[in-house]
Short mmCIF file of C-alpha atoms in Angstrom, two decimals:
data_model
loop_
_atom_site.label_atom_id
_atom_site.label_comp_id
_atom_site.label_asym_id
_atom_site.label_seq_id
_atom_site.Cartn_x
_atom_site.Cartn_y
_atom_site.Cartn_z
CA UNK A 137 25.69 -102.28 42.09
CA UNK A 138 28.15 -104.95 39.97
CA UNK A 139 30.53 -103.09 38.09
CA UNK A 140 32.88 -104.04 35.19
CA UNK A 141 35.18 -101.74 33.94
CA UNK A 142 38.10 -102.77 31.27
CA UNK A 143 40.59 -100.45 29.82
CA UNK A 144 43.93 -101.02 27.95
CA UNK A 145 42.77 -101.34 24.51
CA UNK A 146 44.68 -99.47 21.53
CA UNK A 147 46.25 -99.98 18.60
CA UNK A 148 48.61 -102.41 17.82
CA UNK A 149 50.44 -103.58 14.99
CA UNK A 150 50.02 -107.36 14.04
CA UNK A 151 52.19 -109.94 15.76
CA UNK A 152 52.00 -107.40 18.70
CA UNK A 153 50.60 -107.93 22.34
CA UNK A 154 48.33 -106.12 24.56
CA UNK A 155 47.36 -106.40 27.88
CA UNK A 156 43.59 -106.12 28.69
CA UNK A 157 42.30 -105.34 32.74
CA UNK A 158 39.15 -105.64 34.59
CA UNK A 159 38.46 -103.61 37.91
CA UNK A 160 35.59 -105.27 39.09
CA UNK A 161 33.12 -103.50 42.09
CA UNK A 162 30.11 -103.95 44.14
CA UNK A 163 30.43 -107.84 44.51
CA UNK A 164 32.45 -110.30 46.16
CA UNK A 165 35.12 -110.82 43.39
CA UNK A 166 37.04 -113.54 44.53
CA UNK A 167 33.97 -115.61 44.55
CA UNK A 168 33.02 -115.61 40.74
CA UNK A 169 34.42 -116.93 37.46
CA UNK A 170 34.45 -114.21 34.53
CA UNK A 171 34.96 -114.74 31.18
CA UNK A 172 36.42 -112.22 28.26
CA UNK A 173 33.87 -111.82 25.17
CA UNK A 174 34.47 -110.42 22.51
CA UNK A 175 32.90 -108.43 19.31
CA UNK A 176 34.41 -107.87 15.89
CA UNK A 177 33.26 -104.81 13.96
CA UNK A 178 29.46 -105.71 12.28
CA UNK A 179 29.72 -108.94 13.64
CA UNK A 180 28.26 -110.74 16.65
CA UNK A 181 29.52 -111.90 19.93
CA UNK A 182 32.52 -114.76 20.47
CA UNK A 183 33.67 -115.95 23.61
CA UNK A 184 37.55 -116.32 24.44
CA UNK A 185 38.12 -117.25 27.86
CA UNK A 186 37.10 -118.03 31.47
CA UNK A 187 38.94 -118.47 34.56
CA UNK A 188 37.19 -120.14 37.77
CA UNK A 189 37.32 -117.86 41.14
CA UNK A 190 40.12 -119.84 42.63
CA UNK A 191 42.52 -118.85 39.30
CA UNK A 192 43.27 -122.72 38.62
CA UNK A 193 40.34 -123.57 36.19
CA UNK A 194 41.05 -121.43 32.86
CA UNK A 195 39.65 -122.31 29.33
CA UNK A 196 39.79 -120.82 25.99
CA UNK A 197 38.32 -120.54 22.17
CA UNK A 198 40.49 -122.49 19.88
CA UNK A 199 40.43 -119.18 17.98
CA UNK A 200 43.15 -117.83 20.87
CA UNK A 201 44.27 -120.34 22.26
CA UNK A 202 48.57 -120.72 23.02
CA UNK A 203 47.97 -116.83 22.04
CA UNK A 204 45.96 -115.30 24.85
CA UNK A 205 46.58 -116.06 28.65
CA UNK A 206 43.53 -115.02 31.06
CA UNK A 207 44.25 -114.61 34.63
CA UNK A 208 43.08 -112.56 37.73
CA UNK A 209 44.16 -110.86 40.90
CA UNK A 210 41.90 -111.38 43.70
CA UNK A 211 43.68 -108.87 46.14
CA UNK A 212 42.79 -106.23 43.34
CA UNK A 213 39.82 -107.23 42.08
CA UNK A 214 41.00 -107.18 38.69
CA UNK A 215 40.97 -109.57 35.29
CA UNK A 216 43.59 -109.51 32.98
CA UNK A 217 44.02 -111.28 29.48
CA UNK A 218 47.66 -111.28 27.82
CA UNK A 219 47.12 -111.27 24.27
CA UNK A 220 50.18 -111.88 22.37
CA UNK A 221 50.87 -112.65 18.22
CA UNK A 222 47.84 -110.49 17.32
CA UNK A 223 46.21 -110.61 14.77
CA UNK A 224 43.68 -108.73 12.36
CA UNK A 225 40.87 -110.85 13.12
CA UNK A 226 41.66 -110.00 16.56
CA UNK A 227 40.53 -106.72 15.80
CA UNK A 228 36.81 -105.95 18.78
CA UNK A 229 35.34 -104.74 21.47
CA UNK A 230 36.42 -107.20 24.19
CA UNK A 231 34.37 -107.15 27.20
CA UNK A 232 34.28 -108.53 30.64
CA UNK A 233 31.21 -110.41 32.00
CA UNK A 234 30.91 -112.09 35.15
CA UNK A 235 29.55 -115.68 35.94
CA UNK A 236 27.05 -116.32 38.96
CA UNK A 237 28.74 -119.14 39.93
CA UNK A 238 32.64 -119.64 41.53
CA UNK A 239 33.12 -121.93 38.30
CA UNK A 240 32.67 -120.83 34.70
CA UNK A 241 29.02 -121.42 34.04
CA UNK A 242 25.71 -121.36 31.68
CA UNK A 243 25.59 -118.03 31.51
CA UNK A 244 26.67 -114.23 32.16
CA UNK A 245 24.79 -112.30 34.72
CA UNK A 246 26.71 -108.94 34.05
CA UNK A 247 29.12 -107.62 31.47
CA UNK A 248 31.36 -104.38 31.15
CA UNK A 249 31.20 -101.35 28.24
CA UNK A 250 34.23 -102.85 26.39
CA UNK A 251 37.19 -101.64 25.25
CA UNK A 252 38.37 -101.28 21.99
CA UNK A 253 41.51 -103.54 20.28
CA UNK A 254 42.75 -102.31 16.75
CA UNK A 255 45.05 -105.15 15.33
CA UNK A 256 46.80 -103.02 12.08
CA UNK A 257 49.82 -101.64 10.47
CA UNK B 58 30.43 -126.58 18.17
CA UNK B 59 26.93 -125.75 18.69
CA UNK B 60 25.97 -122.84 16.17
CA UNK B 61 23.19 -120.96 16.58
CA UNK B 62 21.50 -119.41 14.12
CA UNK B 63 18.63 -116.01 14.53
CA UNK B 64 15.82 -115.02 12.79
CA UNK B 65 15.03 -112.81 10.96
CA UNK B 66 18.20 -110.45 11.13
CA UNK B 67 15.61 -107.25 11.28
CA UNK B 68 12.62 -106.38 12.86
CA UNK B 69 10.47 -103.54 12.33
CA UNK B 70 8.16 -102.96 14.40
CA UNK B 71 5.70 -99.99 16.05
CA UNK B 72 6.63 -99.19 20.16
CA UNK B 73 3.27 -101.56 21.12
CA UNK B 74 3.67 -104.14 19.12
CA UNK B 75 4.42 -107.86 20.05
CA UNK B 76 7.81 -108.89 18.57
CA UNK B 77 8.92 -112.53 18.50
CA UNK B 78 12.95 -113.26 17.62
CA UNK B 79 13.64 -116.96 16.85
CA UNK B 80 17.15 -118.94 17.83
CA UNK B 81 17.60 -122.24 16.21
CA UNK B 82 20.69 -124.80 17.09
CA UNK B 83 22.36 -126.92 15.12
CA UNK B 84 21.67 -129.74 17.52
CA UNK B 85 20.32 -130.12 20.38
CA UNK B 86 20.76 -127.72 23.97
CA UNK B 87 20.17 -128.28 27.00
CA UNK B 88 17.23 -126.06 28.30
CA UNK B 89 18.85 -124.89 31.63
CA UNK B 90 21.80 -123.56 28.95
CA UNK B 91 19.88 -121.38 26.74
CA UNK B 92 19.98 -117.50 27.68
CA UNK B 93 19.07 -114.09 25.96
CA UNK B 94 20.87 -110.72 25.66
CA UNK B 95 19.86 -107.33 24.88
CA UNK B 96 22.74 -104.99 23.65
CA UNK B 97 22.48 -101.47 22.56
CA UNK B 98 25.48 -99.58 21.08
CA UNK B 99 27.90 -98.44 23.37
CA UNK B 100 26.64 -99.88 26.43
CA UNK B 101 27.12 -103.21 28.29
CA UNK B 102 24.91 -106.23 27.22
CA UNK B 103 22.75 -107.30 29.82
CA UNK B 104 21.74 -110.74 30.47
CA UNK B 105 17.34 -111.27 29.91
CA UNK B 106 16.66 -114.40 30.09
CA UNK B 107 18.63 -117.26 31.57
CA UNK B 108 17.84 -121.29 31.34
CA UNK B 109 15.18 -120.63 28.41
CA UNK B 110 12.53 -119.22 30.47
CA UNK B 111 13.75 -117.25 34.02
CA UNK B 112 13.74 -113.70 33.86
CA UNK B 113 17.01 -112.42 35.51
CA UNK B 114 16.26 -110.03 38.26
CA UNK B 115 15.01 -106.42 37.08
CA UNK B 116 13.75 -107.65 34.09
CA UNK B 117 10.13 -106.65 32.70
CA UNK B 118 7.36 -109.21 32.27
CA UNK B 119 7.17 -108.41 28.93
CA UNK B 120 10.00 -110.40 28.18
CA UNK B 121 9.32 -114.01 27.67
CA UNK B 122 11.30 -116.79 26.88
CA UNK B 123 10.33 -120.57 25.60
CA UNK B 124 11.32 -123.48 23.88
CA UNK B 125 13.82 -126.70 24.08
CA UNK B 126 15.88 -128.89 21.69
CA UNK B 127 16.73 -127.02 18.88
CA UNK B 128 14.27 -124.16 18.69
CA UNK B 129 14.16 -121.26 20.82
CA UNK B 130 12.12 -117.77 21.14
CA UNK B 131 12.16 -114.96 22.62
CA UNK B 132 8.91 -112.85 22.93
CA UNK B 133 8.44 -109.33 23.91
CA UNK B 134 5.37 -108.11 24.19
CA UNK B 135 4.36 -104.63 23.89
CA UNK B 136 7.27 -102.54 22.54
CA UNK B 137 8.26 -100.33 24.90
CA UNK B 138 10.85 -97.55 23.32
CA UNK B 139 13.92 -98.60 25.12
CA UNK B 140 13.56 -102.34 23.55
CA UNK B 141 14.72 -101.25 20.49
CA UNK B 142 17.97 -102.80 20.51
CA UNK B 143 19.58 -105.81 19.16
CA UNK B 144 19.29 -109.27 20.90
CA UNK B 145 21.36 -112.42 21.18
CA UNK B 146 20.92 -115.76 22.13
CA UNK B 147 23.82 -117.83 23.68
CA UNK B 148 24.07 -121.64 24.61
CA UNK B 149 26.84 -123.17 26.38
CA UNK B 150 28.28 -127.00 26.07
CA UNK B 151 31.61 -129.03 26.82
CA UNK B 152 32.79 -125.22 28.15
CA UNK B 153 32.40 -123.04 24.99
CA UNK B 154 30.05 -120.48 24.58
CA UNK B 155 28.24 -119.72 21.31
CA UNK B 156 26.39 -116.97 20.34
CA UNK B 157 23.50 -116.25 17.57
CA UNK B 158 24.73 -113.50 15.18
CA UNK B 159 21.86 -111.45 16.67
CA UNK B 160 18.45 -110.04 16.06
CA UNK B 161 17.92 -105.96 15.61
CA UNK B 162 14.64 -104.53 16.61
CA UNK B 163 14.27 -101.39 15.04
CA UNK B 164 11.29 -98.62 15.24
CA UNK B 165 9.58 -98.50 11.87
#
């Protein structure tokens, strides 16, 4: 059974940074590209990054990008994303999803429960 | 970017009922790029409907996806309790990945 389980969200002040993980199970990690999504309080869903399976290929929303830095661990079957200078707006649920494919593709075949980012003072 | 836009916002509708949730783009998608979501609070959204019209695995026949272009549906027939949820449609283009703002399906 694929599992997707982030943690480190909190609260952070603005202009602060937080470091989101991963821990990915019951597939062979190193051969998928994930992606972080994310979801802002009554709103709907926004992507912010992928990463290919071999770590080289990343991409992100212009909404985070120089800000956030994805990246993964394939010994540990774990995603990270870096996100530094936050802001309010980056204020969600940021989840985890997996691609079925080694490069970032169409779709997202399975997603984590989320975890929680307050951006405030 | 592509924006996609749902209709309507609400549904209410009877467990047994037919309920059909609209996703229009602002131009055109690909077909094989079109895919539908089903999220309930608190829990992980899970992928329904991949490249307009393929069912991902586990997936009920009463869900049932069509269209191309611009204009997109999903249709699920027969209400079952646990479809009561909200719904999303996503396309993806030049690597960015756009969601509709979502459909709920509420018991009335």
């Amino acid at each position: 059974e694929v599992q997707l389980l982030e943690s480190g969200g909190g609260l952070v002040q603005p202009g602060g940074s937080l470091r989101l993980s991963c821990v990915a199970s019951g597939f062979t990690f190193s051969s998928y590209a994930l992606s972080w999504v994310r979801q802002s309080p009554g709103k709907g869903l926004e992507w912010v990054s992928a990463i290919g399976a071999s770590t080289t290929r990343t991409n992100y929303a212009d909404s985070v990008k120089g800000r956030f830095t994805i990246s993964r661990d394939n010994s540990m079957n774990t995603l990270h994303l870096q996100m530094n200078s936050l802001r309010g707006e980056d204020t969600a649920v940021y989840y985890c999803a997996k691609h079925p494919t080694h490069v970032p593709s169409a779709y997202f075949d399975f997603w984590g429960q989320g975890t929680l980012v307050t951006v405030s003072s | 970017e592509i924006v996609l836009t749902q209709s309507p916002g609400t549904l209410s509708l009877s467990p047994g009922e037919s309920a059909t949730l609209s996703c229009r783009a602002s131009q055109s998608v690909s077909s094989s790029y079109l895919a539908w979501y089903q999220h309930k609070p608190g829990q992980a959204p899970r992928l329904l409907i991949s490249g307009t019209s393929s069912r991902a695995t586990g997936i009920p026949d009463r869900f049932s996806g069509s269209g191309s272009g611009t204009d997109f549906t999903l249709t699920i027939s027969r209400l079952e309790p646990e479809d009561f949820a909200v719904y999303y449609c996503q396309q993806y283009s030049a690597l960015t990945w756009t969601f509709g703002q979502g459909t709920k399906v509420e018991i009335k």
